PDB file of C-alpha atoms in Angstrom:
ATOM      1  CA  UNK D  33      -2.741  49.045 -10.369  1.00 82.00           C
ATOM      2  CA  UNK D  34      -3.528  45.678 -11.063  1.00 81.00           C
ATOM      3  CA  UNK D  35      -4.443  42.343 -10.064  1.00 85.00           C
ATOM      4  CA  UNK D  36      -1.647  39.683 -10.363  1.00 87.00           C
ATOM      5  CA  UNK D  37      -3.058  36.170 -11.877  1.00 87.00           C
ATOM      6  CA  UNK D  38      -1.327  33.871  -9.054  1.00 89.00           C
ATOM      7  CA  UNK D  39      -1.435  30.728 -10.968  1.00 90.00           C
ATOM      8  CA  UNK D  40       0.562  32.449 -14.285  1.00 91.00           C
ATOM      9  CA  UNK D  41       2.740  34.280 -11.882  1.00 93.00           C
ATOM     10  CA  UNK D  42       3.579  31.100  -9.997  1.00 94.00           C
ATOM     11  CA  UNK D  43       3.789  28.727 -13.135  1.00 95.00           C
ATOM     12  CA  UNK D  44       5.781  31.732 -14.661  1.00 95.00           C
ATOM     13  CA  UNK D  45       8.018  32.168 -11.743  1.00 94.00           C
ATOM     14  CA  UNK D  46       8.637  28.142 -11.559  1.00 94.00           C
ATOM     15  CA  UNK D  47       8.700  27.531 -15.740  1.00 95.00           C
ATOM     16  CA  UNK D  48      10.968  30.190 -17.062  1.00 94.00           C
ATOM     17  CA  UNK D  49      14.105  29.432 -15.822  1.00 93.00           C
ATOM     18  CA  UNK D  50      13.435  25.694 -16.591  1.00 92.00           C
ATOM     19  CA  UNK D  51      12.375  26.764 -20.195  1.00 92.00           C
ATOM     20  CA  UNK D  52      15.809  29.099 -20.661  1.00 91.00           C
ATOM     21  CA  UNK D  53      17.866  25.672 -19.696  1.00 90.00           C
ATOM     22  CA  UNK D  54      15.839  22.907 -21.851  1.00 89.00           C
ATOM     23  CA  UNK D  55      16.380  26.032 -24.626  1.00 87.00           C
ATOM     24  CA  UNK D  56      20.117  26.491 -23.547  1.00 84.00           C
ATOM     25  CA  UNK D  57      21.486  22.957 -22.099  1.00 81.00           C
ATOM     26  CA  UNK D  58      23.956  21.990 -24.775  1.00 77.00           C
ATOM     27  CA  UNK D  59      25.848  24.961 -24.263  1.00 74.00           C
ATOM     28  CA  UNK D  60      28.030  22.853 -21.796  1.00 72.00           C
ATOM     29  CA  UNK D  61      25.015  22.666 -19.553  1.00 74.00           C
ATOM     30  CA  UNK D  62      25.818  26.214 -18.381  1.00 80.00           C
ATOM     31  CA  UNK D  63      21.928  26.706 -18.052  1.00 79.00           C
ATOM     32  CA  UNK D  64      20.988  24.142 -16.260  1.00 84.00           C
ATOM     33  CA  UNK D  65      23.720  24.488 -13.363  1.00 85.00           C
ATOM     34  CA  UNK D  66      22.649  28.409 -13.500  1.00 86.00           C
ATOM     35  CA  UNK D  67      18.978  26.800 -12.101  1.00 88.00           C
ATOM     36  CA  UNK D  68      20.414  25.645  -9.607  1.00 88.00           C
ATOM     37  CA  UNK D  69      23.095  28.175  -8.470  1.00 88.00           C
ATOM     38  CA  UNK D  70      20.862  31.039  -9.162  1.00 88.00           C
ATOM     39  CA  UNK D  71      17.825  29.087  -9.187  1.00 89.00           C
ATOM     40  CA  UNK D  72      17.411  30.454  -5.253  1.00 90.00           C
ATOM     41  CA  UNK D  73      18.596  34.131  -5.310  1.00 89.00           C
ATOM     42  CA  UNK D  74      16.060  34.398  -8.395  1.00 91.00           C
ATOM     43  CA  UNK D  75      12.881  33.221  -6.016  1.00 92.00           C
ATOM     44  CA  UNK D  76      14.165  34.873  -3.140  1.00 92.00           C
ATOM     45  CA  UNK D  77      14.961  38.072  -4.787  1.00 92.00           C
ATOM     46  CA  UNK D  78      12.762  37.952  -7.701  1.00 92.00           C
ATOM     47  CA  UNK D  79       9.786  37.001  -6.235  1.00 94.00           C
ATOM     48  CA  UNK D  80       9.351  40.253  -4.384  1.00 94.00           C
ATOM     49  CA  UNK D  81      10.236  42.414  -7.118  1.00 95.00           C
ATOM     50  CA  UNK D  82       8.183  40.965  -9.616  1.00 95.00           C
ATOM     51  CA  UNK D  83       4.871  41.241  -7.349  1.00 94.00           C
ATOM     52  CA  UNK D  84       5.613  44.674  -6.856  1.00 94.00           C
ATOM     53  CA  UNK D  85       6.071  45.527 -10.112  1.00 94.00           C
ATOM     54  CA  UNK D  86       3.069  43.598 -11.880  1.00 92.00           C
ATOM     55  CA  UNK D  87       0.858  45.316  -9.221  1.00 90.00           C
ATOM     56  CA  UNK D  88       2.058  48.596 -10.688  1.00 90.00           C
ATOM     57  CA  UNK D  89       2.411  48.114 -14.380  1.00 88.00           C
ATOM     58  CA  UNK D  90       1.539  45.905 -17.228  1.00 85.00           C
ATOM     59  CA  UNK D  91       5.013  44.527 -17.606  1.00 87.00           C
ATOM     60  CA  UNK D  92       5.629  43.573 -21.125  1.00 93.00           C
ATOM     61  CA  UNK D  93       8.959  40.637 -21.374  1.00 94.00           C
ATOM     62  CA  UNK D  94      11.390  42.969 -22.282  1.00 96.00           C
ATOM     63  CA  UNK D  95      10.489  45.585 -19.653  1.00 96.00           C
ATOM     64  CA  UNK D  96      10.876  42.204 -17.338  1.00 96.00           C
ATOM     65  CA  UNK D  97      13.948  41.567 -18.434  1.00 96.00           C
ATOM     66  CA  UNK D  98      15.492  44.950 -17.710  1.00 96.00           C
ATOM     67  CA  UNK D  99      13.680  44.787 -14.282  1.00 96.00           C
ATOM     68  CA  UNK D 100      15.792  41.506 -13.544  1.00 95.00           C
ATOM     69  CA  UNK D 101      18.894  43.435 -14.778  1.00 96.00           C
ATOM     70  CA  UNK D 102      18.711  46.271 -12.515  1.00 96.00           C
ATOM     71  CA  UNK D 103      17.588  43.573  -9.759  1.00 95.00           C
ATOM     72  CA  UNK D 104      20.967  41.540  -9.928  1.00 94.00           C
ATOM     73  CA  UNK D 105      22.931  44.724 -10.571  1.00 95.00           C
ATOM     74  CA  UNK D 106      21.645  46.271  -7.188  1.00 95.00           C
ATOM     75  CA  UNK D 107      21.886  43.088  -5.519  1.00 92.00           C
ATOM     76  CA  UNK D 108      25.340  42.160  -6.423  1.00 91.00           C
ATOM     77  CA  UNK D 109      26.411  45.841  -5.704  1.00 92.00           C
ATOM     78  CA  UNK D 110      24.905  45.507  -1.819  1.00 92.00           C
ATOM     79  CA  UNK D 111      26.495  41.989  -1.185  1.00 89.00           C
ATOM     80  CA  UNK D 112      29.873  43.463  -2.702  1.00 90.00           C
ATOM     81  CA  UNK D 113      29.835  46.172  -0.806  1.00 90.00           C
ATOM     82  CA  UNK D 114      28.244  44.806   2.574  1.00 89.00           C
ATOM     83  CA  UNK D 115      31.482  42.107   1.726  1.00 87.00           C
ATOM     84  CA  UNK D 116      33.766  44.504   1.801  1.00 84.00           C
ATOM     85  CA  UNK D 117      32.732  46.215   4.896  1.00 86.00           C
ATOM     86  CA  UNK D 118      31.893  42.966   7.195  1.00 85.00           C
ATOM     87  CA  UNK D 119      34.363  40.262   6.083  1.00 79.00           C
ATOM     88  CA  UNK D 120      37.635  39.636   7.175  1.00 77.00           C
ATOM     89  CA  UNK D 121      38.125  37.767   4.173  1.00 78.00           C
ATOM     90  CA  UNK D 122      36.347  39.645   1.146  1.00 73.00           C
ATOM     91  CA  UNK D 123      35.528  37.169  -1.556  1.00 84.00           C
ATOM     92  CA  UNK D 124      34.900  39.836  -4.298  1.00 84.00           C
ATOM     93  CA  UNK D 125      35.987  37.509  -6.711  1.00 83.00           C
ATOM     94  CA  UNK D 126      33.553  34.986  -5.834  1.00 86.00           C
ATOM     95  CA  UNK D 127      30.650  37.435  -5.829  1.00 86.00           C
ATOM     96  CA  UNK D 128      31.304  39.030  -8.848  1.00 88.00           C
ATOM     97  CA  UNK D 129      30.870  35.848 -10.798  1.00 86.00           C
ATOM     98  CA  UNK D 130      28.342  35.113  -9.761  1.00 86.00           C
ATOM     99  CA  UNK D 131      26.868  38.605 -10.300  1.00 88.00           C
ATOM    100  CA  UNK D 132      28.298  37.908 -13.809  1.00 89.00           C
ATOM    101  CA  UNK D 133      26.151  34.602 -14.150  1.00 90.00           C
ATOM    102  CA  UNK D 134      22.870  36.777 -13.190  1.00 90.00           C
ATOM    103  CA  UNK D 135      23.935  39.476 -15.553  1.00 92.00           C
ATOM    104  CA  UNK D 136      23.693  36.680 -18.300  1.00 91.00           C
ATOM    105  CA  UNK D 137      20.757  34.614 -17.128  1.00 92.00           C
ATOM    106  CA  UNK D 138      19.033  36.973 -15.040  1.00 93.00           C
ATOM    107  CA  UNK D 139      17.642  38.867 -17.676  1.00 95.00           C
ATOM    108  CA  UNK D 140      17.214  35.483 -19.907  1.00 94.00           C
ATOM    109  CA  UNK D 141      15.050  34.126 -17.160  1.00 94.00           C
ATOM    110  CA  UNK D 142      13.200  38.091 -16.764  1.00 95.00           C
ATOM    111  CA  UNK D 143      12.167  37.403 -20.684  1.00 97.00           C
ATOM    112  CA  UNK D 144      10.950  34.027 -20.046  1.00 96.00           C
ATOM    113  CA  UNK D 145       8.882  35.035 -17.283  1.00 96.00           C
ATOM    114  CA  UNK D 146       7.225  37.681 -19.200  1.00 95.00           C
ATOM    115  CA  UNK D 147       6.087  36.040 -21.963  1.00 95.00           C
ATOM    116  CA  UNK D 148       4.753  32.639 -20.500  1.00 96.00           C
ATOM    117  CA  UNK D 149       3.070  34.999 -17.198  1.00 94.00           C
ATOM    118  CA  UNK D 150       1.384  37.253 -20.342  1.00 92.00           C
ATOM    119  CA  UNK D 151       0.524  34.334 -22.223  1.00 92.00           C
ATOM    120  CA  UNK D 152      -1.145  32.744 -19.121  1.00 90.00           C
ATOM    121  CA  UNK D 153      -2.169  35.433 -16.912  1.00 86.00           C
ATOM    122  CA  UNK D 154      -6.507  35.778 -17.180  1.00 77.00           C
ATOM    123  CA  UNK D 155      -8.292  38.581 -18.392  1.00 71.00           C
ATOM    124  CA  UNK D 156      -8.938  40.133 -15.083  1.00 66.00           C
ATOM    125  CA  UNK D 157      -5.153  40.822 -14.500  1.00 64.00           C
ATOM    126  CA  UNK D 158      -4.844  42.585 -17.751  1.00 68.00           C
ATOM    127  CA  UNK D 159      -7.181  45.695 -16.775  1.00 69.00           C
ATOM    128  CA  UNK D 160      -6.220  48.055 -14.525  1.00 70.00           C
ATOM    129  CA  UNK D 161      -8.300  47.933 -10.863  1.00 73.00           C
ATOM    130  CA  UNK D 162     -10.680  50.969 -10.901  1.00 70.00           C
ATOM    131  CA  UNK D 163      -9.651  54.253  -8.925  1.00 68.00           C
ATOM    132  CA  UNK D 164     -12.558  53.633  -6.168  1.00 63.00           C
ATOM    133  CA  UNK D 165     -11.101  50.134  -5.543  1.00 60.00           C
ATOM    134  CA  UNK D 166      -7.260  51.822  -4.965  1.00 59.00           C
ATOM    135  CA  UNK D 167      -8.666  54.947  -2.718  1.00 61.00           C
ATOM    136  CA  UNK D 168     -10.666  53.237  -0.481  1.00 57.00           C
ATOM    137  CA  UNK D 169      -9.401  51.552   2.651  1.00 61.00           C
ATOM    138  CA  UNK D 170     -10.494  48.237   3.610  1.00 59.00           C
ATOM    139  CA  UNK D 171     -12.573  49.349   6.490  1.00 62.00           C
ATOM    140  CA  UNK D 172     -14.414  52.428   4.411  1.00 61.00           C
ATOM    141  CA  UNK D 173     -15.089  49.280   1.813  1.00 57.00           C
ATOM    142  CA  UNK D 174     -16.981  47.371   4.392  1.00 59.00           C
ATOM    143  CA  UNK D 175     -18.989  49.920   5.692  1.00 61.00           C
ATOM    144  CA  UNK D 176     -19.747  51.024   2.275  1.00 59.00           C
ATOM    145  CA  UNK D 177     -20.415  47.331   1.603  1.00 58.00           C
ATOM    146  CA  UNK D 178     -22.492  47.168   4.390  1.00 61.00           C
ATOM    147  CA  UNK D 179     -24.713  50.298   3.469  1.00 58.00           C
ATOM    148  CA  UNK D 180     -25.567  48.607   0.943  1.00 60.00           C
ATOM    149  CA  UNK D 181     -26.722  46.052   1.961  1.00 60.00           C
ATOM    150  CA  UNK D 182     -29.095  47.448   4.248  1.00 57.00           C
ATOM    151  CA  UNK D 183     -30.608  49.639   1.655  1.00 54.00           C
TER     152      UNK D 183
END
């Protein structure tokens, strides 16, 4: 396991999307709208996934980006299908373009993420915690803490 840096994850989190539309804006401006459509479902849903993950693994950019694939795929397979089976009206078409936006820019954004949280993150987030810190529940730590101190 390790320890997630919160001030790269949270300039990562915030940055990379921006950075994939200043990169990406004269293509019609497609990138920056994305921000803002899927600006949202990227904290909401990406936020999560990415904490989880970093706590669990190094997470190089590309392995990021694939993460943010299969994170939009899943998604945009349980609003489909929760759609389908709670509307009166299905909108499929509406929510597979925009599951075809995040198929295109969620990975884009996954990329950015990785590289500018690895470029920031500190040296302490880079090594993995030691097995006694993982094992140990937080009460056992403070009495072992404690014992300590006393000796």
């Amino acid at each position: 396991r390790f320890v997630i840096d919160p001030v790269a994850f949270a300039l990562a989190l915030v940055l990379a999307p921006l950075l994939v539309a200043l990169l990406g804006f004269w293509i019609m401006g497609i990138p920056v709208i994305a921000v803002f459509f899927g600006g949202p479902c990227y904290l909401v849903a990406g936020t999560p996934v990415l904490l989880i993950y970093l706590h669990l693994r190094h997470g190089t950019a590309p392995q990021i980006a694939a993460l943010a694939l299969a994170t939009v795929l899943i998604g945009g397979a349980i609003i489909l299908v929760g759609d389908h089976r709670l509307s009166t009206r299905p909108s499929h078409y509406e929510i597979l373009s925009f599951t075809g936006m995040g198929v295109i820019f969620g990975p884009l954004w996954g990329f950015a993420f990785g590289l500018i949280y690895n470029r920031l993150r500190n040296d302490l987030s880079r090594q993995p915690l030691p097995p006694q810190a993982i094992t140990k529940k937080p009460k056992e730590r403070a009495t072992t803490q404690q014992a300590k101190g006393n000796k």
